[in-house]
mmCIF file of C-alpha atoms in Angstrom:
data_model
loop_
_atom_site.group_PDB
_atom_site.id
_atom_site.type_symbol
_atom_site.label_atom_id
_atom_site.label_comp_id
_atom_site.label_asym_id
_atom_site.label_seq_id
_atom_site.Cartn_x
_atom_site.Cartn_y
_atom_site.Cartn_z
ATOM 1 C CA UNK A 3 -8.811 20.443 17.480
ATOM 2 C CA UNK A 4 -7.000 17.349 16.534
ATOM 3 C CA UNK A 5 -5.748 15.448 19.535
ATOM 4 C CA UNK A 6 -1.973 14.636 19.522
ATOM 5 C CA UNK A 7 -1.221 11.023 18.853
ATOM 6 C CA UNK A 8 -0.503 9.018 22.060
ATOM 7 C CA UNK A 9 2.972 8.042 22.927
ATOM 8 C CA UNK A 10 3.893 4.411 23.260
ATOM 9 C CA UNK A 11 4.704 1.265 21.213
ATOM 10 C CA UNK A 12 2.657 1.236 17.952
ATOM 11 C CA UNK A 13 0.028 -1.617 17.723
ATOM 12 C CA UNK A 14 -0.713 -3.834 14.779
ATOM 13 C CA UNK A 15 -3.346 -1.596 13.370
ATOM 14 C CA UNK A 16 -0.910 1.421 13.417
ATOM 15 C CA UNK A 17 1.734 -0.806 11.604
ATOM 16 C CA UNK A 18 -0.850 -1.626 9.060
ATOM 17 C CA UNK A 19 -1.697 2.161 8.518
ATOM 18 C CA UNK A 20 2.077 2.694 8.113
ATOM 19 C CA UNK A 21 2.196 0.123 5.440
ATOM 20 C CA UNK A 22 -0.763 1.668 3.566
ATOM 21 C CA UNK A 23 0.800 5.079 3.753
ATOM 22 C CA UNK A 24 4.128 3.970 2.396
ATOM 23 C CA UNK A 25 6.035 4.393 5.622
ATOM 24 C CA UNK A 26 6.928 0.819 5.567
ATOM 25 C CA UNK A 27 8.022 -0.018 2.040
ATOM 26 C CA UNK A 28 8.179 -3.498 0.695
ATOM 27 C CA UNK A 29 9.379 -5.361 -2.470
ATOM 28 C CA UNK A 30 6.545 -7.825 -2.167
ATOM 29 C CA UNK A 31 3.092 -7.822 -0.543
ATOM 30 C CA UNK A 32 2.942 -8.355 2.924
ATOM 31 C CA UNK A 33 1.232 -11.786 3.855
ATOM 32 C CA UNK A 34 -1.093 -12.675 6.732
ATOM 33 C CA UNK A 35 0.684 -13.145 9.859
ATOM 34 C CA UNK A 36 3.643 -10.868 9.318
ATOM 35 C CA UNK A 37 2.102 -7.921 11.372
ATOM 36 C CA UNK A 38 2.439 -9.043 15.010
ATOM 37 C CA UNK A 39 0.395 -7.478 17.895
ATOM 38 C CA UNK A 40 3.314 -4.893 18.526
ATOM 39 C CA UNK A 41 5.884 -5.567 15.861
ATOM 40 C CA UNK A 42 6.381 -6.467 12.182
ATOM 41 C CA UNK A 43 8.353 -9.450 10.960
ATOM 42 C CA UNK A 44 11.111 -8.687 8.582
ATOM 43 C CA UNK A 45 11.842 -10.978 5.487
ATOM 44 C CA UNK A 46 15.190 -11.919 3.996
ATOM 45 C CA UNK A 47 15.606 -10.939 0.396
ATOM 46 C CA UNK A 48 17.155 -13.004 -2.495
ATOM 47 C CA UNK A 49 20.853 -12.280 -2.147
ATOM 48 C CA UNK A 50 23.295 -12.811 0.734
ATOM 49 C CA UNK A 51 26.803 -11.218 0.844
ATOM 50 C CA UNK A 52 29.458 -13.244 2.739
ATOM 51 C CA UNK A 53 31.528 -10.512 4.346
ATOM 52 C CA UNK A 54 34.947 -10.401 6.157
ATOM 53 C CA UNK A 55 33.565 -8.889 9.338
ATOM 54 C CA UNK A 56 30.588 -7.212 10.989
ATOM 55 C CA UNK A 57 30.425 -3.559 10.229
ATOM 56 C CA UNK A 58 27.953 -0.551 10.544
ATOM 57 C CA UNK A 59 27.487 1.944 7.718
ATOM 58 C CA UNK A 60 28.604 5.005 9.806
ATOM 59 C CA UNK A 61 27.233 8.359 9.728
ATOM 60 C CA UNK A 62 26.239 9.788 6.303
ATOM 61 C CA UNK A 63 27.323 6.541 4.551
ATOM 62 C CA UNK A 64 25.187 3.733 2.826
ATOM 63 C CA UNK A 65 25.385 0.029 3.523
ATOM 64 C CA UNK A 66 25.427 -0.545 -0.217
ATOM 65 C CA UNK A 67 28.482 1.673 -0.649
ATOM 66 C CA UNK A 68 30.465 -0.174 2.122
ATOM 67 C CA UNK A 69 29.561 -3.740 1.006
ATOM 68 C CA UNK A 70 32.287 -3.756 -1.734
ATOM 69 C CA UNK A 71 34.805 -3.127 1.048
ATOM 70 C CA UNK A 72 34.005 -6.334 2.967
ATOM 71 C CA UNK A 73 32.217 -8.734 0.560
ATOM 72 C CA UNK A 74 34.064 -12.018 -0.182
ATOM 73 C CA UNK A 75 31.268 -13.447 -2.363
ATOM 74 C CA UNK A 76 27.570 -13.205 -3.240
ATOM 75 C CA UNK A 77 25.120 -15.983 -2.753
ATOM 76 C CA UNK A 78 21.809 -16.469 -4.678
ATOM 77 C CA UNK A 79 19.172 -17.575 -2.054
ATOM 78 C CA UNK A 80 16.346 -18.326 -4.546
ATOM 79 C CA UNK A 81 16.882 -22.096 -4.178
ATOM 80 C CA UNK A 82 17.819 -21.862 -0.600
ATOM 81 C CA UNK A 83 21.467 -21.788 0.813
ATOM 82 C CA UNK A 84 23.422 -22.768 3.919
ATOM 83 C CA UNK A 85 24.934 -20.110 6.085
ATOM 84 C CA UNK A 86 27.958 -21.594 7.707
ATOM 85 C CA UNK A 87 28.526 -21.224 11.485
ATOM 86 C CA UNK A 88 31.204 -18.690 12.441
ATOM 87 C CA UNK A 89 30.735 -16.719 9.263
ATOM 88 C CA UNK A 90 29.090 -13.243 8.822
ATOM 89 C CA UNK A 91 26.596 -12.427 6.061
ATOM 90 C CA UNK A 92 24.625 -9.266 5.045
ATOM 91 C CA UNK A 93 21.221 -9.862 3.500
ATOM 92 C CA UNK A 94 19.072 -6.917 2.105
ATOM 93 C CA UNK A 95 15.527 -7.166 3.661
ATOM 94 C CA UNK A 96 12.389 -6.974 1.595
ATOM 95 C CA UNK A 97 11.086 -4.251 3.848
ATOM 96 C CA UNK A 98 12.358 -0.625 3.919
ATOM 97 C CA UNK A 99 11.228 2.590 5.858
ATOM 98 C CA UNK A 100 10.156 6.047 5.308
ATOM 99 C CA UNK A 101 9.532 6.982 9.028
ATOM 100 C CA UNK A 102 7.721 9.973 10.096
ATOM 101 C CA UNK A 103 9.670 12.409 12.224
ATOM 102 C CA UNK A 104 7.882 11.394 15.390
ATOM 103 C CA UNK A 105 8.376 7.691 15.016
ATOM 104 C CA UNK A 106 11.633 5.619 15.967
ATOM 105 C CA UNK A 107 12.135 1.882 15.438
ATOM 106 C CA UNK A 108 14.032 -0.871 17.322
ATOM 107 C CA UNK A 109 14.711 -4.270 15.929
ATOM 108 C CA UNK A 110 15.431 -7.627 17.588
ATOM 109 C CA UNK A 111 15.904 -11.307 16.643
ATOM 110 C CA UNK A 112 12.856 -13.457 16.616
ATOM 111 C CA UNK A 113 12.733 -15.796 19.620
ATOM 112 C CA UNK A 114 13.162 -18.837 17.441
ATOM 113 C CA UNK A 115 16.331 -17.339 15.827
ATOM 114 C CA UNK A 116 17.878 -16.599 19.226
ATOM 115 C CA UNK A 117 17.113 -20.269 20.323
ATOM 116 C CA UNK A 118 19.369 -21.634 17.590
ATOM 117 C CA UNK A 119 22.128 -19.302 18.576
ATOM 118 C CA UNK A 120 21.961 -17.498 15.339
ATOM 119 C CA UNK A 121 23.163 -13.926 15.925
ATOM 120 C CA UNK A 122 21.150 -11.469 13.691
ATOM 121 C CA UNK A 123 20.967 -7.758 13.745
ATOM 122 C CA UNK A 124 19.625 -5.070 11.629
ATOM 123 C CA UNK A 125 21.752 -2.295 10.015
ATOM 124 C CA UNK A 126 20.576 0.720 8.209
ATOM 125 C CA UNK A 127 22.171 3.491 6.153
ATOM 126 C CA UNK A 128 23.794 6.097 8.230
ATOM 127 C CA UNK A 129 23.678 3.670 11.221
ATOM 128 C CA UNK A 130 26.139 3.976 14.200
ATOM 129 C CA UNK A 131 24.481 1.217 16.152
ATOM 130 C CA UNK A 132 22.673 -2.108 15.527
ATOM 131 C CA UNK A 133 19.062 -2.486 15.735
ATOM 132 C CA UNK A 134 18.289 1.204 16.350
ATOM 133 C CA UNK A 135 16.535 3.268 13.592
ATOM 134 C CA UNK A 136 16.096 7.056 14.217
ATOM 135 C CA UNK A 137 12.931 9.013 13.659
ATOM 136 C CA UNK A 138 12.534 10.148 10.024
ATOM 137 C CA UNK A 139 14.889 7.473 8.564
ATOM 138 C CA UNK A 140 14.130 6.704 4.891
ATOM 139 C CA UNK A 141 15.963 3.964 3.298
ATOM 140 C CA UNK A 142 16.624 0.072 3.102
ATOM 141 C CA UNK A 143 17.234 -2.215 5.840
ATOM 142 C CA UNK A 144 19.741 -5.092 5.874
ATOM 143 C CA UNK A 145 20.051 -8.272 8.240
ATOM 144 C CA UNK A 146 23.604 -9.033 9.452
ATOM 145 C CA UNK A 147 23.580 -12.789 10.286
ATOM 146 C CA UNK A 148 26.243 -14.870 11.998
ATOM 147 C CA UNK A 149 25.241 -18.470 12.939
ATOM 148 C CA UNK A 150 27.135 -19.402 16.163
ATOM 149 C CA UNK A 151 26.518 -22.997 17.242
ATOM 150 C CA UNK A 152 24.878 -24.458 14.036
ATOM 151 C CA UNK A 153 25.023 -23.806 10.387
ATOM 152 C CA UNK A 154 21.532 -22.896 9.124
ATOM 153 C CA UNK A 155 19.645 -23.169 5.815
ATOM 154 C CA UNK A 156 17.588 -20.143 4.774
ATOM 155 C CA UNK A 157 15.606 -18.987 1.824
ATOM 156 C CA UNK A 158 13.973 -15.584 0.558
ATOM 157 C CA UNK A 159 11.037 -14.530 2.761
ATOM 158 C CA UNK A 160 12.276 -16.178 5.854
ATOM 159 C CA UNK A 161 11.662 -14.137 9.002
ATOM 160 C CA UNK A 162 14.580 -13.946 11.514
ATOM 161 C CA UNK A 163 14.024 -10.303 12.780
ATOM 162 C CA UNK A 164 11.300 -8.109 13.982
ATOM 163 C CA UNK A 165 10.862 -4.341 14.085
ATOM 164 C CA UNK A 166 8.956 -2.468 16.701
ATOM 165 C CA UNK A 167 7.890 1.263 16.271
ATOM 166 C CA UNK A 168 7.388 3.698 19.180
ATOM 167 C CA UNK A 169 6.304 7.328 19.455
ATOM 168 C CA UNK A 170 7.877 9.195 22.309
ATOM 169 C CA UNK A 171 8.933 7.734 25.620
ATOM 170 C CA UNK A 172 7.175 4.481 26.380
ATOM 171 C CA UNK A 173 9.066 2.725 29.239
ATOM 172 C CA UNK A 174 7.212 2.163 32.453
ATOM 173 C CA UNK A 175 9.028 3.346 35.650
ATOM 174 C CA UNK A 176 9.761 1.087 38.623
ATOM 175 C CA UNK A 177 6.905 2.833 40.489
ATOM 176 C CA UNK A 178 4.411 2.067 37.589
ATOM 177 C CA UNK A 179 5.505 -1.564 37.676
ATOM 178 C CA UNK A 180 5.117 -1.895 41.437
ATOM 179 C CA UNK A 181 1.566 -0.359 41.175
ATOM 180 C CA UNK A 182 0.618 -2.633 38.325
ATOM 181 C CA UNK A 183 1.949 -5.718 40.070
ATOM 182 C CA UNK A 184 0.000 -4.700 43.248
ATOM 183 C CA UNK A 185 -3.099 -4.484 41.306
ATOM 184 C CA UNK A 186 -2.787 -7.501 39.034
ATOM 185 C CA UNK A 187 0.408 -9.574 39.415
ATOM 186 C CA UNK A 188 3.002 -9.417 36.524
ATOM 187 C CA UNK A 189 4.960 -12.284 37.992
ATOM 188 C CA UNK A 190 4.187 -15.395 40.118
ATOM 189 C CA UNK A 191 6.706 -14.639 42.858
ATOM 190 C CA UNK A 192 7.876 -11.735 44.804
ATOM 191 C CA UNK A 193 8.924 -9.159 42.248
ATOM 192 C CA UNK A 194 12.551 -7.902 41.901
ATOM 193 C CA UNK A 195 11.946 -4.408 40.367
ATOM 194 C CA UNK A 196 15.009 -2.530 39.421
ATOM 195 C CA UNK A 197 14.968 -0.600 36.186
ATOM 196 C CA UNK A 198 12.387 -3.372 35.036
ATOM 197 C CA UNK A 199 11.237 -6.734 36.200
ATOM 198 C CA UNK A 200 14.137 -8.979 37.282
ATOM 199 C CA UNK A 201 14.499 -12.502 35.833
ATOM 200 C CA UNK A 202 16.450 -15.303 37.593
ATOM 201 C CA UNK A 203 17.450 -18.823 36.450
ATOM 202 C CA UNK A 204 15.486 -22.025 37.480
ATOM 203 C CA UNK A 205 18.039 -24.737 38.261
ATOM 204 C CA UNK A 206 15.660 -26.642 40.816
ATOM 205 C CA UNK A 207 12.714 -27.780 38.752
ATOM 206 C CA UNK A 208 9.651 -28.871 40.655
ATOM 207 C CA UNK A 209 9.626 -32.164 38.506
ATOM 208 C CA UNK A 210 12.750 -34.208 37.637
ATOM 209 C CA UNK A 211 16.195 -32.803 37.185
ATOM 210 C CA UNK A 212 16.236 -31.580 33.625
ATOM 211 C CA UNK A 213 17.254 -27.939 33.745
ATOM 212 C CA UNK A 214 18.329 -27.028 30.228
ATOM 213 C CA UNK A 215 20.148 -28.002 27.037
ATOM 214 C CA UNK A 216 23.697 -27.417 25.773
ATOM 215 C CA UNK A 217 24.313 -27.210 22.076
ATOM 216 C CA UNK A 218 26.504 -29.907 20.592
ATOM 217 C CA UNK A 219 29.670 -28.591 18.996
ATOM 218 C CA UNK A 220 29.589 -30.618 15.720
ATOM 219 C CA UNK A 221 26.009 -30.919 14.772
ATOM 220 C CA UNK A 222 24.501 -30.735 11.397
ATOM 221 C CA UNK A 223 22.567 -28.149 9.480
ATOM 222 C CA UNK A 224 19.411 -26.613 11.011
ATOM 223 C CA UNK A 225 16.858 -25.941 8.167
ATOM 224 C CA UNK A 226 15.117 -22.876 9.498
ATOM 225 C CA UNK A 227 12.259 -23.329 6.835
ATOM 226 C CA UNK A 228 11.226 -26.502 8.552
ATOM 227 C CA UNK A 229 9.103 -26.639 11.634
ATOM 228 C CA UNK A 230 9.086 -29.545 14.110
ATOM 229 C CA UNK A 231 11.439 -31.865 12.013
ATOM 230 C CA UNK A 232 14.847 -31.968 13.699
ATOM 231 C CA UNK A 233 15.633 -34.605 16.269
ATOM 232 C CA UNK A 234 16.570 -32.867 19.482
ATOM 233 C CA UNK A 235 19.268 -35.470 20.249
ATOM 234 C CA UNK A 236 21.176 -34.654 17.161
ATOM 235 C CA UNK A 237 21.802 -30.996 18.184
ATOM 236 C CA UNK A 238 21.462 -30.768 21.926
ATOM 237 C CA UNK A 239 22.767 -32.556 25.208
ATOM 238 C CA UNK A 240 20.327 -32.494 28.062
ATOM 239 C CA UNK A 241 21.616 -30.734 31.292
ATOM 240 C CA UNK A 242 20.492 -32.152 34.514
ATOM 241 C CA UNK A 243 21.137 -30.804 38.237
ATOM 242 C CA UNK A 244 20.437 -32.197 41.511
ATOM 243 C CA UNK A 245 22.132 -29.465 43.574
ATOM 244 C CA UNK A 246 20.663 -26.305 42.069
ATOM 245 C CA UNK A 247 23.769 -25.402 40.095
ATOM 246 C CA UNK A 248 25.559 -25.898 36.689
ATOM 247 C CA UNK A 249 29.009 -25.030 35.508
ATOM 248 C CA UNK A 250 28.965 -23.247 32.271
ATOM 249 C CA UNK A 251 31.737 -24.141 29.904
ATOM 250 C CA UNK A 252 33.639 -21.369 28.021
ATOM 251 C CA UNK A 253 32.352 -20.950 24.469
ATOM 252 C CA UNK A 254 29.334 -23.276 25.008
ATOM 253 C CA UNK A 255 25.737 -22.273 24.236
ATOM 254 C CA UNK A 256 22.934 -23.139 26.689
ATOM 255 C CA UNK A 257 19.111 -23.075 26.576
ATOM 256 C CA UNK A 258 17.807 -22.494 30.282
ATOM 257 C CA UNK A 259 14.554 -21.051 31.695
ATOM 258 C CA UNK A 260 13.613 -18.473 34.124
ATOM 259 C CA UNK A 261 12.427 -19.136 37.570
ATOM 260 C CA UNK A 262 9.634 -16.618 37.210
ATOM 261 C CA UNK A 263 6.510 -16.867 35.250
ATOM 262 C CA UNK A 264 5.447 -13.503 33.751
ATOM 263 C CA UNK A 265 2.466 -11.678 32.288
ATOM 264 C CA UNK A 266 2.530 -8.992 29.691
ATOM 265 C CA UNK A 267 -0.866 -7.071 30.072
ATOM 266 C CA UNK A 268 -2.802 -6.170 26.733
ATOM 267 C CA UNK A 269 -1.855 -2.456 27.263
ATOM 268 C CA UNK A 270 1.878 -3.270 27.490
ATOM 269 C CA UNK A 271 4.787 -4.669 25.506
ATOM 270 C CA UNK A 272 8.230 -5.767 26.790
ATOM 271 C CA UNK A 273 11.653 -6.507 25.927
ATOM 272 C CA UNK A 274 14.507 -8.479 27.665
ATOM 273 C CA UNK A 275 17.666 -6.614 28.669
ATOM 274 C CA UNK A 276 20.818 -7.593 30.492
ATOM 275 C CA UNK A 277 20.658 -7.276 34.371
ATOM 276 C CA UNK A 278 24.357 -6.309 35.067
ATOM 277 C CA UNK A 279 27.301 -6.675 32.993
ATOM 278 C CA UNK A 280 29.430 -7.589 36.017
ATOM 279 C CA UNK A 281 27.418 -10.519 37.350
ATOM 280 C CA UNK A 282 29.759 -13.196 35.866
ATOM 281 C CA UNK A 283 31.646 -14.742 33.101
ATOM 282 C CA UNK A 284 28.651 -15.328 30.990
ATOM 283 C CA UNK A 285 26.204 -13.404 28.633
ATOM 284 C CA UNK A 286 22.375 -14.014 28.545
ATOM 285 C CA UNK A 287 21.334 -13.227 24.936
ATOM 286 C CA UNK A 288 17.775 -12.289 24.873
ATOM 287 C CA UNK A 289 16.235 -12.536 21.393
ATOM 288 C CA UNK A 290 12.759 -11.393 20.404
ATOM 289 C CA UNK A 291 10.139 -9.079 21.936
ATOM 290 C CA UNK A 292 7.401 -9.992 24.330
ATOM 291 C CA UNK A 293 4.024 -8.993 22.746
ATOM 292 C CA UNK A 294 0.849 -7.804 24.463
ATOM 293 C CA UNK A 295 -0.886 -10.881 25.863
ATOM 294 C CA UNK A 296 2.265 -13.045 26.405
ATOM 295 C CA UNK A 297 1.430 -15.136 29.538
ATOM 296 C CA UNK A 298 -1.844 -13.280 29.864
ATOM 297 C CA UNK A 299 -4.229 -15.712 31.705
ATOM 298 C CA UNK A 300 -1.526 -18.182 32.103
ATOM 299 C CA UNK A 301 1.863 -16.729 33.089
ATOM 300 C CA UNK A 302 4.636 -18.045 31.060
ATOM 301 C CA UNK A 303 8.385 -18.326 31.707
ATOM 302 C CA UNK A 304 11.207 -16.786 29.799
ATOM 303 C CA UNK A 305 13.683 -18.852 27.877
ATOM 304 C CA UNK A 306 17.245 -17.830 28.555
ATOM 305 C CA UNK A 307 19.868 -18.073 25.813
ATOM 306 C CA UNK A 308 23.229 -18.201 27.669
ATOM 307 C CA UNK A 309 26.835 -18.171 26.400
ATOM 308 C CA UNK A 310 29.838 -18.476 28.748
ATOM 309 C CA UNK A 311 33.051 -16.324 28.126
ATOM 310 C CA UNK A 312 36.626 -17.003 28.923
ATOM 311 C CA UNK A 313 36.467 -19.133 32.105
ATOM 312 C CA UNK A 314 34.037 -21.729 33.608
ATOM 313 C CA UNK A 315 31.382 -20.180 35.752
ATOM 314 C CA UNK A 316 29.097 -21.695 38.255
ATOM 315 C CA UNK A 317 25.450 -20.563 37.823
ATOM 316 C CA UNK A 318 23.091 -21.115 40.754
ATOM 317 C CA UNK A 319 19.456 -21.443 41.170
ATOM 318 C CA UNK A 320 17.578 -18.087 41.635
ATOM 319 C CA UNK A 321 20.718 -15.996 40.349
ATOM 320 C CA UNK A 322 19.390 -12.968 38.594
ATOM 321 C CA UNK A 323 20.519 -12.797 34.917
ATOM 322 C CA UNK A 324 18.203 -10.379 33.266
ATOM 323 C CA UNK A 325 15.355 -7.962 33.444
ATOM 324 C CA UNK A 326 12.107 -7.373 31.454
ATOM 325 C CA UNK A 327 11.646 -3.897 30.460
ATOM 326 C CA UNK A 328 7.864 -2.952 30.177
ATOM 327 C CA UNK A 329 6.589 -0.228 27.610
ATOM 328 C CA UNK A 330 3.115 1.287 27.316
ATOM 329 C CA UNK A 331 1.215 0.664 24.078
ATOM 330 C CA UNK A 332 0.114 3.667 22.154
ATOM 331 C CA UNK A 333 -3.236 1.952 21.677
ATOM 332 C CA UNK A 334 -4.490 -1.646 22.498
ATOM 333 C CA UNK A 335 -3.597 -4.231 19.552
ATOM 334 C CA UNK A 336 -6.415 -5.820 17.626
ATOM 335 C CA UNK A 337 -4.841 -9.163 18.432
ATOM 336 C CA UNK A 338 -3.099 -10.516 21.482
ATOM 337 C CA UNK A 339 -0.211 -12.946 21.608
ATOM 338 C CA UNK A 340 -1.478 -16.451 22.160
ATOM 339 C CA UNK A 341 -5.223 -15.730 22.173
ATOM 340 C CA UNK A 342 -5.744 -14.492 18.719
ATOM 341 C CA UNK A 343 -2.634 -15.704 16.695
ATOM 342 C CA UNK A 344 -0.763 -18.924 16.240
ATOM 343 C CA UNK A 345 1.963 -18.383 18.931
ATOM 344 C CA UNK A 346 4.519 -20.969 19.430
ATOM 345 C CA UNK A 347 5.626 -20.036 22.877
ATOM 346 C CA UNK A 348 2.524 -19.060 24.814
ATOM 347 C CA UNK A 349 2.375 -20.867 28.314
ATOM 348 C CA UNK A 350 5.924 -22.156 27.794
ATOM 349 C CA UNK A 351 8.465 -23.670 30.143
ATOM 350 C CA UNK A 352 11.813 -24.896 29.196
ATOM 351 C CA UNK A 353 11.477 -25.190 25.468
ATOM 352 C CA UNK A 354 13.751 -25.383 22.334
ATOM 353 C CA UNK A 355 12.997 -23.515 19.251
ATOM 354 C CA UNK A 356 10.031 -24.519 17.039
ATOM 355 C CA UNK A 357 12.346 -26.260 14.501
ATOM 356 C CA UNK A 358 12.823 -29.356 16.832
ATOM 357 C CA UNK A 359 10.506 -32.202 17.350
ATOM 358 C CA UNK A 360 8.465 -31.999 20.443
#
């Protein structure tokens, strides 16, 4: 008798099997490095649509049918193009889906995308929410992109989003997290476990006074196709604190770092989520998934992407701002984050995106 498939987040080997089976469709062959330990990078296509506003397809409606309602103009990306900050764009992705009826999918911005304050979400035909793809979905995928702090240059094939696949329920309970931490620590301090592992902000560094960066309001374009080439001082102001607190300015975007260093075991994946919506006049936007092996062997801290709302807000050292939700893998991945692939943020502390000079 055939054993039922295990529940959990699908690993790289299962994603490759889905590609071979045509359950993940693609306009061009998938290159090495696009399949991650517990996710698949999604590539931008060749056309961008500048739209008047963000939108969802809605039940029983196709994104392609809705685009004429909102499109202001089309842009050919084949030679590269600049997406202006404050504007909204929809770009068909090279990948589509023909999901089995027992597989759902969830999307998220890649970490480097979030660190340049580029809001990007995936929309699908019949979609009534962003970044969530129901079981059995068959159709195209689109990226909605809104650069917030900086205008950005893109080109076809650029990977700004990721997609993760899961079968059944995969989230670890608080009791599971507590038991795992007692056996092998998941975090380097006493854990705050409440519907996930709590994350707080570090505003009292062990060395020096640098606690973060604030985006400059009138900086130039960030070329997202270029790695390690942009001078930090042209885009960011350093934030220093000597009293364990900073005041967030309304509308400003910040890069901060968590007080905790965490580990994602090889048999788990994780995703950041808000802690409480009522904790203050700011939002911590978490971009990217945490793959199996993140911080494994050398616990790594989480980078926090923070935007303040209508009024100034005092953020203090140790204040809880987010939580890490752990999920079980359906099977171990063939490769781990950091150990087996070229991972940009393994062992990280306070760190800007890979596009900036070290």
